[in-house]
Coordinates of C-alpha atoms in Angstrom, one line a residue:
Chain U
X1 CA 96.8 127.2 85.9
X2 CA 93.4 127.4 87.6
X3 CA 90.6 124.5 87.6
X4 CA 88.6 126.9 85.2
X5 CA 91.4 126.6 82.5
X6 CA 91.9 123.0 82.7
X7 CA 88.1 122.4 82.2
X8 CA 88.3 124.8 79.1
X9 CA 91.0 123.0 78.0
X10 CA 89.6 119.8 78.2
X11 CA 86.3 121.0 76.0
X12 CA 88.6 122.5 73.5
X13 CA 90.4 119.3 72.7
X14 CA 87.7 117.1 73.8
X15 CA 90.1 115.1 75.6
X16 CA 90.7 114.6 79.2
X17 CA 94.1 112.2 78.6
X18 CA 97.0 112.7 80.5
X19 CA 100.5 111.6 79.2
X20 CA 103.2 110.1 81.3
X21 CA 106.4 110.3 80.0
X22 CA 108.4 108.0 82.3
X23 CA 111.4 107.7 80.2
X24 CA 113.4 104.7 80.3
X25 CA 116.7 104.6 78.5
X26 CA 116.2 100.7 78.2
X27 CA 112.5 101.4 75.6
X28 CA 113.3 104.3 73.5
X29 CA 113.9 103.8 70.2
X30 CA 117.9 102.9 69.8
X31 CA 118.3 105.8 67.4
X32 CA 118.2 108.3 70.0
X33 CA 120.8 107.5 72.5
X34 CA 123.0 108.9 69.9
X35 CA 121.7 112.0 71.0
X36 CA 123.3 114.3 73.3
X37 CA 119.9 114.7 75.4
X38 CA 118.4 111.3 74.5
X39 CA 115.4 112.1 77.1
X40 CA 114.8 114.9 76.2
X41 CA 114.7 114.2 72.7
X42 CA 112.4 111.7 73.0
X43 CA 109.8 114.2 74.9
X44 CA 109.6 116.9 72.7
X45 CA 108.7 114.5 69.7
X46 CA 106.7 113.1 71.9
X47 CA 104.7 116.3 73.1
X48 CA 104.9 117.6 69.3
X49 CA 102.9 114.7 68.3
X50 CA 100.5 114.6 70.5
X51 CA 99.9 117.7 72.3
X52 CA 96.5 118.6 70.6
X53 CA 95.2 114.8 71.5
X54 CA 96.2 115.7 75.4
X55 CA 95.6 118.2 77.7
X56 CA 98.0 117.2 80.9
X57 CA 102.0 116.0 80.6
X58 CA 103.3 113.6 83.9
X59 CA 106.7 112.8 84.2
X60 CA 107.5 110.1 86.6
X61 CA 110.6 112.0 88.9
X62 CA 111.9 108.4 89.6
X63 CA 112.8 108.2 85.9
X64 CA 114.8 111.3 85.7
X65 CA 116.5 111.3 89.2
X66 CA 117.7 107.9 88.4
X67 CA 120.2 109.4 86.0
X68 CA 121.3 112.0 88.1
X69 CA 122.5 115.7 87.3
X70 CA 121.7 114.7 83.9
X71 CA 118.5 113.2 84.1
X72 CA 117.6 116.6 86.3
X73 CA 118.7 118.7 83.3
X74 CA 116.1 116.4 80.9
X75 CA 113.5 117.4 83.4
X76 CA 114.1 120.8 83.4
X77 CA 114.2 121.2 79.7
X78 CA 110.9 118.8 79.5
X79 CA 109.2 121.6 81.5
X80 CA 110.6 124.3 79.8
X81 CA 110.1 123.0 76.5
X82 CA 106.1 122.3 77.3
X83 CA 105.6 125.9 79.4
X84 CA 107.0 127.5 76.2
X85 CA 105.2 125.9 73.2
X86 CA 102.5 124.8 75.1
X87 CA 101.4 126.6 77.6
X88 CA 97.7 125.6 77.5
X89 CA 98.8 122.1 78.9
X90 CA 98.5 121.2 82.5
X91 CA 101.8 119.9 84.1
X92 CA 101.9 117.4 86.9
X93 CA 105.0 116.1 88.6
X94 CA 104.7 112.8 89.6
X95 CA 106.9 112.8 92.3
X96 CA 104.1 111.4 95.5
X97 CA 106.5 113.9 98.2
X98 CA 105.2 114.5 101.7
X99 CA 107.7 115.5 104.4
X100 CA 107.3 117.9 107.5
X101 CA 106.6 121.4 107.0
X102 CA 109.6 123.4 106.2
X103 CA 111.0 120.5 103.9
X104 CA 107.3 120.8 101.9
X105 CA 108.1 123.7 101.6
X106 CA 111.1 123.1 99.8
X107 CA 110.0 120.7 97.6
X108 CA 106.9 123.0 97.0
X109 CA 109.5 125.5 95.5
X110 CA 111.3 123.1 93.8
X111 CA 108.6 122.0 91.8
X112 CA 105.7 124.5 91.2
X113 CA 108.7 127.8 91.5
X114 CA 111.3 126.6 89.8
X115 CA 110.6 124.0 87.3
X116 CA 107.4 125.6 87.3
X117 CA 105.4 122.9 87.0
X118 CA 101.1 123.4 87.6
X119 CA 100.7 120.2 90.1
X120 CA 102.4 117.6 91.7
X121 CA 101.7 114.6 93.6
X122 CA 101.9 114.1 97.3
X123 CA 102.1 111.2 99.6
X124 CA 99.0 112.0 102.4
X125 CA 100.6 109.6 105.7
X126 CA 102.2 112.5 107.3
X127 CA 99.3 114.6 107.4
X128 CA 97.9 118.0 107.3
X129 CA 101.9 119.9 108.3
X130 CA 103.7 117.6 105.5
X131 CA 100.6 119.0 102.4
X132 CA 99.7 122.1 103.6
X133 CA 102.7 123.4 102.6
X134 CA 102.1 122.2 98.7
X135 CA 98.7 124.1 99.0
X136 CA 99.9 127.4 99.9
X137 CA 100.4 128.0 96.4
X138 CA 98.0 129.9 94.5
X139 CA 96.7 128.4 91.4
X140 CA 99.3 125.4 92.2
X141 CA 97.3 121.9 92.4
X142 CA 98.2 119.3 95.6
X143 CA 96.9 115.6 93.7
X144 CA 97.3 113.1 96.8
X145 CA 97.3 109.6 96.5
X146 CA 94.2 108.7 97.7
X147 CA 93.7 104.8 96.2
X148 CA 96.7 103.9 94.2
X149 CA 96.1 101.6 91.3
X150 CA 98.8 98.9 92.7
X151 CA 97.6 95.5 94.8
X152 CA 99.9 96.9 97.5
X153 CA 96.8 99.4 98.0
X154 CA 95.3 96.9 99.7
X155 CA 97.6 96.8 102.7
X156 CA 96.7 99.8 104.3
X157 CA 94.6 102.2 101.9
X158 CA 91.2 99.9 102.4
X159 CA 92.0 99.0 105.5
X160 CA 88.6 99.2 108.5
X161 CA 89.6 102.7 110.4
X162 CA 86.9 103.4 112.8
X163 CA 84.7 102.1 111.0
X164 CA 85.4 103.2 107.0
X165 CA 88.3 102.5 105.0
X166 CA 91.7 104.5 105.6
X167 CA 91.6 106.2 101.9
X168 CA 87.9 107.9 103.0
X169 CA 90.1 109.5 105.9
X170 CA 92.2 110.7 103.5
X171 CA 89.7 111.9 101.5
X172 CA 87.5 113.8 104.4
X173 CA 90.4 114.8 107.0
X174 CA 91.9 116.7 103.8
X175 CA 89.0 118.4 103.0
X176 CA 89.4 120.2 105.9
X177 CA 93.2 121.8 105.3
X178 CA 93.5 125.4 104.5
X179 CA 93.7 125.6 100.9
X180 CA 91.6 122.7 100.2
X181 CA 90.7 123.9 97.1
X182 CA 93.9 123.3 95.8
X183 CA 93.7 119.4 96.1
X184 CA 93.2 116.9 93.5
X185 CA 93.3 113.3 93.9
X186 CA 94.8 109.8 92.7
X187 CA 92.7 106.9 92.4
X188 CA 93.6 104.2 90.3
X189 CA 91.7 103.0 86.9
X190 CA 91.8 99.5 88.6
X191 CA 89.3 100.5 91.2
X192 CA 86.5 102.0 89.2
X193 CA 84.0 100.3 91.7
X194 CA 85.3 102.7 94.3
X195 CA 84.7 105.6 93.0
X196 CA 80.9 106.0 93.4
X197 CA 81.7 106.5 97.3
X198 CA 84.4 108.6 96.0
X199 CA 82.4 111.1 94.1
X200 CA 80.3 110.8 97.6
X201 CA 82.6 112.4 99.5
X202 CA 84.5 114.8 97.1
X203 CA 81.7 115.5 94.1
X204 CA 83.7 118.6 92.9
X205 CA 87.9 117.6 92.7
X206 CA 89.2 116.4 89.9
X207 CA 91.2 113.0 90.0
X208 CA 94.1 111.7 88.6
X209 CA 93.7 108.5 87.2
X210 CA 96.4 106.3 86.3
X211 CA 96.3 102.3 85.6
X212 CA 94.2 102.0 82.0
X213 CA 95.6 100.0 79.5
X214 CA 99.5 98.6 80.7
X215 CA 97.3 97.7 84.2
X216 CA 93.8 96.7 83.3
X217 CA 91.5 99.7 84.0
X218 CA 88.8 100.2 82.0
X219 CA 88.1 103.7 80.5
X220 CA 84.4 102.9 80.5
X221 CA 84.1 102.1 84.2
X222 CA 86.0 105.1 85.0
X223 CA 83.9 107.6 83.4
X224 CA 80.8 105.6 84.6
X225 CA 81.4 106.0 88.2
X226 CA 84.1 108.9 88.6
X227 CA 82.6 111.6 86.0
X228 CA 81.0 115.5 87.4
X229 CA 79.6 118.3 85.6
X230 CA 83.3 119.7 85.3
X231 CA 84.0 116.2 83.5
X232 CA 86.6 116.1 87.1
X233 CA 89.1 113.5 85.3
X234 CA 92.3 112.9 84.2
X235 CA 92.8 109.7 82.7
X236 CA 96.7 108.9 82.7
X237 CA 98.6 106.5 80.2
X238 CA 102.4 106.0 80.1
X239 CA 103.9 102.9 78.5
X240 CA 100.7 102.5 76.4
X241 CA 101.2 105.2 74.6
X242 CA 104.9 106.7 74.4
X243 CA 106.3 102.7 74.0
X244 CA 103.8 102.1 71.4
X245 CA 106.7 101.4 69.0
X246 CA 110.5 101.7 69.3
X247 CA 111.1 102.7 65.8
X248 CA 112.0 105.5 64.0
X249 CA 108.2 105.8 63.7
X250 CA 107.9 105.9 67.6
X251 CA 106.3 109.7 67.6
X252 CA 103.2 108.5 65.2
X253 CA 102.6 105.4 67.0
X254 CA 102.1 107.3 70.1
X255 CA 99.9 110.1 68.6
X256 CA 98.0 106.9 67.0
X257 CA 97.5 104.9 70.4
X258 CA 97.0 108.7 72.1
X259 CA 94.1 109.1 68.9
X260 CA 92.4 105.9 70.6
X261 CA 92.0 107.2 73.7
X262 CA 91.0 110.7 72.8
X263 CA 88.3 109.5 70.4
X264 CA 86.9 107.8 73.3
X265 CA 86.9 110.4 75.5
X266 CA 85.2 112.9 73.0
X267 CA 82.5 110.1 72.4
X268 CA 82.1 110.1 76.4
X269 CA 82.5 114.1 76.5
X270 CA 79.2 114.3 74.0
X271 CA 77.4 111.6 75.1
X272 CA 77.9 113.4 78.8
X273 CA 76.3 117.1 77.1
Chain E
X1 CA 127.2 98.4 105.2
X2 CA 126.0 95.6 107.3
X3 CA 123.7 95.9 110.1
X4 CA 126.7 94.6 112.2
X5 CA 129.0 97.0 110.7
X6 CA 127.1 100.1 111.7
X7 CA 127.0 98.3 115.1
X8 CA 130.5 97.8 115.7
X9 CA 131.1 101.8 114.6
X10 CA 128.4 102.6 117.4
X11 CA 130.4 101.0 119.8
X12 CA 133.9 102.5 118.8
X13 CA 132.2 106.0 118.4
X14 CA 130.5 105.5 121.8
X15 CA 127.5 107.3 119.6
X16 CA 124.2 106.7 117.7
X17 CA 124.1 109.9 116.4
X18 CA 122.9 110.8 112.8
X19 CA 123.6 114.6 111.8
X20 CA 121.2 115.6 109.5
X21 CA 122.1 117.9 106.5
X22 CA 119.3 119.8 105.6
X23 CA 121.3 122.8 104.0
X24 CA 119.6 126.3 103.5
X25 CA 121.5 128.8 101.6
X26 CA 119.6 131.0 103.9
X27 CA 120.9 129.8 107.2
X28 CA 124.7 129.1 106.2
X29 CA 127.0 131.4 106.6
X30 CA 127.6 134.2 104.1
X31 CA 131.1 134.0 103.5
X32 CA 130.1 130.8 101.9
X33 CA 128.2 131.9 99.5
X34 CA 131.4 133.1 97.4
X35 CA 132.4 129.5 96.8
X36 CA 131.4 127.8 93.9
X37 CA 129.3 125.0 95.3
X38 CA 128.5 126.6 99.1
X39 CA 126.5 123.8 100.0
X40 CA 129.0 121.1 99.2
X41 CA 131.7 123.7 101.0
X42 CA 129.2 123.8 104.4
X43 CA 128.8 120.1 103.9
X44 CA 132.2 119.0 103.8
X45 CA 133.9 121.4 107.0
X46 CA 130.8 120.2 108.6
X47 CA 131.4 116.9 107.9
X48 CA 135.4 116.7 108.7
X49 CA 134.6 118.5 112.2
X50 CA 132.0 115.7 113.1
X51 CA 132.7 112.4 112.1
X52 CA 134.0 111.0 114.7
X53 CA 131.2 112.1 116.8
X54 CA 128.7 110.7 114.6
X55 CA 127.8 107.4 112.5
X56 CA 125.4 108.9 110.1
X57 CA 124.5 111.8 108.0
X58 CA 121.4 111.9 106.3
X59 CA 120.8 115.0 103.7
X60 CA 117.1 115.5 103.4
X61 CA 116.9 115.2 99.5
X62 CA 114.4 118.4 99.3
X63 CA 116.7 120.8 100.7
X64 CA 118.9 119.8 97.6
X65 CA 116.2 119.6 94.6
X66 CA 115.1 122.7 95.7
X67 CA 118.3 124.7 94.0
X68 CA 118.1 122.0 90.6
X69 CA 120.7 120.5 88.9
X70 CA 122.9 122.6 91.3
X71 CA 121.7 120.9 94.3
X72 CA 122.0 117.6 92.3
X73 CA 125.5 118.2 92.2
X74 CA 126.0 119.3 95.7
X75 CA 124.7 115.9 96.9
X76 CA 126.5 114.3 94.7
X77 CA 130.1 115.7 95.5
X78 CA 128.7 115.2 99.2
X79 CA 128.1 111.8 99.3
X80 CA 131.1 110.9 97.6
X81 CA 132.8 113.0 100.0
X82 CA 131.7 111.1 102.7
X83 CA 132.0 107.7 100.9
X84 CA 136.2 108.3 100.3
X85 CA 136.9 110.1 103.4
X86 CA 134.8 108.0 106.2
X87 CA 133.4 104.8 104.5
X88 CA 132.7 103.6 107.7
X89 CA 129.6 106.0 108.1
X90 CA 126.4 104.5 107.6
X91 CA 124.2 107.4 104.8
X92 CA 121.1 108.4 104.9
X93 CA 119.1 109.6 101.9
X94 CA 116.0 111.4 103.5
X95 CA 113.6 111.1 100.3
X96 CA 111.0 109.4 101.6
X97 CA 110.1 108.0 98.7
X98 CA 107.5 105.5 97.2
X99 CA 105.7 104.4 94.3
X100 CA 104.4 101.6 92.1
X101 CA 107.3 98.5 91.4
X102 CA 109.1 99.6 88.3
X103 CA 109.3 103.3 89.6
X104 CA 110.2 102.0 92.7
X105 CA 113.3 100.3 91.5
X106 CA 114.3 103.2 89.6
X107 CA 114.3 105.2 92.9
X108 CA 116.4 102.7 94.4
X109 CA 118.8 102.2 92.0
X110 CA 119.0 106.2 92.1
X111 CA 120.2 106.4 95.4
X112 CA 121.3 102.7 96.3
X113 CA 123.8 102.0 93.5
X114 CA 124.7 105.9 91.1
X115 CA 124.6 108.2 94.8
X116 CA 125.7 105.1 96.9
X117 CA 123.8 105.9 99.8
X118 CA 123.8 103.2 102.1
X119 CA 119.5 104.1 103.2
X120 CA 116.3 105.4 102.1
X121 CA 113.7 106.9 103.9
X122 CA 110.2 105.3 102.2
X123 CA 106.5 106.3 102.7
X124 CA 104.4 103.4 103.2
X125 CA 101.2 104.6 102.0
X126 CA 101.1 102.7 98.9
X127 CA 102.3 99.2 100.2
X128 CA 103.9 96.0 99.8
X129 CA 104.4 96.1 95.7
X130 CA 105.9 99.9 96.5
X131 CA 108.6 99.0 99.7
X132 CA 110.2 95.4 98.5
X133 CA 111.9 97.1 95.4
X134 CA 114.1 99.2 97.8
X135 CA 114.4 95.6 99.9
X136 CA 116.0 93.9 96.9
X137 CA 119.3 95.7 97.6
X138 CA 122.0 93.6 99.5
X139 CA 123.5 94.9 102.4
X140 CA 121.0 98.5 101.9
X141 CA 118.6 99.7 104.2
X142 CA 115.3 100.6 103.9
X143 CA 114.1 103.2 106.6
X144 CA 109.6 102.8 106.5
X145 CA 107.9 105.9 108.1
X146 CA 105.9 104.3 111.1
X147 CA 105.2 106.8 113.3
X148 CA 106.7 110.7 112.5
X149 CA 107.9 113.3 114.7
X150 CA 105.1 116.0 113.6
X151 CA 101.7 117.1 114.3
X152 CA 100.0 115.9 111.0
X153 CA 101.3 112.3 112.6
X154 CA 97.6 112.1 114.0
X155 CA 95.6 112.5 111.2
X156 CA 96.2 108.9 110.1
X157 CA 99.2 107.0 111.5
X158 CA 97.8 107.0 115.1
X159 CA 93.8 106.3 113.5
X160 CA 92.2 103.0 115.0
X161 CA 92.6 100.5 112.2
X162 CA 91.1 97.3 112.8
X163 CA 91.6 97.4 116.7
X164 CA 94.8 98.9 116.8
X165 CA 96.9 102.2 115.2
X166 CA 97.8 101.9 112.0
X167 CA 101.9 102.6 112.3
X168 CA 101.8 99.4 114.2
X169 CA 99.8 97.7 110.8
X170 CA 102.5 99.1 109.0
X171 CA 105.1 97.6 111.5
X172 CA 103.5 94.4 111.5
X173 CA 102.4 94.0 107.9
X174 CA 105.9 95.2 106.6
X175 CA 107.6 92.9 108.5
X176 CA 105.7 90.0 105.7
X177 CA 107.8 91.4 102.9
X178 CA 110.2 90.1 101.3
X179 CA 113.9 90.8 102.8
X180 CA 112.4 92.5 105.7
X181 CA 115.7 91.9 107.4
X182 CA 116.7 95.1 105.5
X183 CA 113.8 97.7 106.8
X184 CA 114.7 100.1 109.5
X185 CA 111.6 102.7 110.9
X186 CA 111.4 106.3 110.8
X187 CA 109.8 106.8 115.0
X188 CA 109.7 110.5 115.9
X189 CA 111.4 111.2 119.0
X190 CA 108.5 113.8 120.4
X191 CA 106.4 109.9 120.4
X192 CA 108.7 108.2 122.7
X193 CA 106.0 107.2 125.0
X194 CA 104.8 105.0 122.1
X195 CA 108.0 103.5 121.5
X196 CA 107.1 100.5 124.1
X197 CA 104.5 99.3 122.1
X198 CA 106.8 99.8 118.8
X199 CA 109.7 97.4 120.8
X200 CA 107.3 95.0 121.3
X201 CA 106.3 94.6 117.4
X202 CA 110.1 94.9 116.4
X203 CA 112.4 93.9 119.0
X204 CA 115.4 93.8 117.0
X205 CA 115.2 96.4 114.3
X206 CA 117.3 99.8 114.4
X207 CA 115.4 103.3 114.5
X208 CA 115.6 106.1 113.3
X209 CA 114.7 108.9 115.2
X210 CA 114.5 112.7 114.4
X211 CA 113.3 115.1 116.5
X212 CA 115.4 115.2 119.0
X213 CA 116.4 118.9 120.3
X214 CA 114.7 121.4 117.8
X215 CA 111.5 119.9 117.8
X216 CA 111.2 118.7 121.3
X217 CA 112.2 115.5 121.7
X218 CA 114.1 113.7 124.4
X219 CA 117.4 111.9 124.0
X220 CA 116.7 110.4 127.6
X221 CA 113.0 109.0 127.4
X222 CA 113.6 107.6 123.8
X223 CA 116.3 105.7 125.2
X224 CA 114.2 104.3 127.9
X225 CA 111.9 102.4 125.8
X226 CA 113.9 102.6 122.0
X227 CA 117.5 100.9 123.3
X228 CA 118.1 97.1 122.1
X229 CA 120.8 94.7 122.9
X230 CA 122.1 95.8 119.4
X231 CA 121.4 99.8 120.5
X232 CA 119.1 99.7 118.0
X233 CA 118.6 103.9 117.4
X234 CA 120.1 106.4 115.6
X235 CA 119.0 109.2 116.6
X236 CA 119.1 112.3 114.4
X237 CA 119.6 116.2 115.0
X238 CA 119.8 118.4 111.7
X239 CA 119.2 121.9 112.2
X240 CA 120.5 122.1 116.0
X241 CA 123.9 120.6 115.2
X242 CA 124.9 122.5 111.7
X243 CA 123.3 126.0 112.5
X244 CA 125.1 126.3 115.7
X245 CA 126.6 129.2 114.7
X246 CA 126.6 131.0 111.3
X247 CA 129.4 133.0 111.6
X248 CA 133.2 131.3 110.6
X249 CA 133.1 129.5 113.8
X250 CA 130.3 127.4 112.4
X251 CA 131.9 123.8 112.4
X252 CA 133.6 124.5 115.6
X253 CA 130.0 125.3 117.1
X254 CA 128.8 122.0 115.0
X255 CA 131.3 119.8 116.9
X256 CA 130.5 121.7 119.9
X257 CA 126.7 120.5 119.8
X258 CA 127.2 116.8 118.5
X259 CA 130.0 116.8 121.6
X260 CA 127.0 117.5 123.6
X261 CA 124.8 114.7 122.3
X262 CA 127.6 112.2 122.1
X263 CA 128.8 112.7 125.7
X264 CA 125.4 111.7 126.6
X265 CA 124.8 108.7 124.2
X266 CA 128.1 107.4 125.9
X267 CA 126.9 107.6 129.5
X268 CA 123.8 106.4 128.3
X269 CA 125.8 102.9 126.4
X270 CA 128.1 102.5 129.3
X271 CA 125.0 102.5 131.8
X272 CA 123.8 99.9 129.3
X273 CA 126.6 97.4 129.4

């Protein structure tokens, strides 16, 4: 999907809400672990209900690998599933990779080839050999974690490096990789304040941003200091939104708590015009 | 396993050697590709001509989600292959993973307790809250990326932070978490003139070093500044060991190679003593 088509997207359903579907067995609704694929299950009626309220679908990788061969074949069907009925929606999997080139290069495959997903999330301490690889694909989008959301964040990412903090490395020094255009970034809701020396630095990329609601970002402060004229955000919400109930009502509870959001975010959008 | 396990199987082995299997359907050899699972196949002949030049394997996880739920099988049959026929080998799982707490554990319990490794490789980008998930596991090892084998290594790892590089933050820093007994460090072996420095920030922990042979490392110099009174290295060869040969001679040629590289970790220990 290119950048053009995820902007379109977001002015069509006035929404710029990501949904991260890190299934745990442990919080979905009982009912469904009758099922054969109770993962699986749980994403599609997920996805059906709120697909027009979203316009991007992150699963967590953890949450699938953790039950194996089976938990790969929820995945798999999760992608397929969303490619098919809804193509329109931008797919990120959140699996923060980064390894030396050739191995990239097979994760690269793995994830924007085969399951065929639009982005992915890399891990930048490796450097330019470990996320080159990632951007060698054509309308394929690299997000790296620039400021995570978490306080471990604070043990290296702000840390003093000649004379800035480490993530505005990250930021600049990637600028500079061939393909460049292909990057996106993460930067956590909890560090709205950081993001007007962000948008110094990279005006134009979009950013993944995960921590409102179950960690205590603000939607407000986000879109204050981290908005461009291509909008340039992706606000991400998991456990707020698909464990808004774990009843048999479970699908309308998250469309209702995705509704929140999105009404927000369309107020924002035409305030923004 | 326990530190002092892995040890004692140095010792008896007379080797600190780690094969890496980072299997490409590419690079095997054809007749292989007949079998049903060729991977596991390659892995296991490989495996049964080696072990008791070696003390470790460690399949890079990539080079196994790149074929899907295929691959998910083939690392499964291969770990448990290893786990029945040579307990006493100390596993690897080269994911280099890391993420927020909750996904974090999920990743762990992935690889620590349904695959069984006995290791992880993690990225320490994101920090504390990320890395002492992984060192909640008894008696598993957690393998931190301090200071990698590749080029991209300089963009940030070797950066001045705060006076000095910022691996040696992440040595130093790490070694504040809780259960830091149970972290071992990714230190390429094409740095081994850093590895001084390294010894002096952790004197007692074991290393893990790749590089060595394909990409230009030396088993000699890393010796020279990595070696402990416990050893204290593993050093790792992947793609020089297993595709030694690709025709049916393959394992033979494996043997042939580690042979090699365990004669001289042998001179080296008995120099040692």
């Amino acid at each position: 999907m290119t950048t053009q088509e995820l902007v379109e997207q977001i002015y069509k359903k006035e929404s710029f809400l990501c949904i991260g579907l890190d299934v745990d067995l442990n919080k979905i609704p009982k009912h469904l672990l009758e099922e054969e694929d109770p993962i699986f299950e749980f994403n599609k009626t997920i996805i059906d209900a709120t697909h027009h309220l979203a316009v991007g679908y992150k699963p967590n990788i953890a949450f699938y690998e953790a039950y194996g061969v089976k938990g790969w074949k929820s995945l798999e069907k999760t992608i397929k599933y969303i490619n098919t009925h809804y193509p329109e929606v931008f797919t990120i999997a959140d699996a923060k990779r980064g390894d030396i080139g050739n191995t990239s290069t097979m994760y690269a495959k793995a994830f924007f080839e085969d399951l065929a997903f639009d982005s992915i999330t890399v891990a930048p301490y490796m450097g330019k050999d470990s996320v080159e690889p990632f951007l060698a694909f054509e309308n394929k989008h690299t997000i790296l974690l620039a400021l995570t959301s978490n306080q471990g964040a604070f043990d290296f990412q702000t840390k003093d490096t000649e004379g800035k903090e480490l993530y505005k490395h990250v930021l600049e020094i990637s600028k500079t990789y061939k393909n460049s255009e292909n990057l996106m970034y993460v930067v956590g809701a909890t560090k709205a304040e950081y993001l007007s020396d962000i948008r110094e630095i990279i005006p134009d990329s979009f950013l993944l941003v995960p921590g409102v609601g179950a960690q205590g970002g603000s939607l407000q402060e986000v879109c204050k200091y981290g908005l461009n004229n291509q909008v340039g955000l992706l606000i991400n919400s998991s456990r707020g939104i698909i464990y808004a109930s774990d009843k048999l009502d479970y699908a309308k509870a998250a469309a209702k708590k995705a509704l929140v959001l999105q009404t927000e975010m369309k107020k924002i959008l035409q305030e923004g015009k």
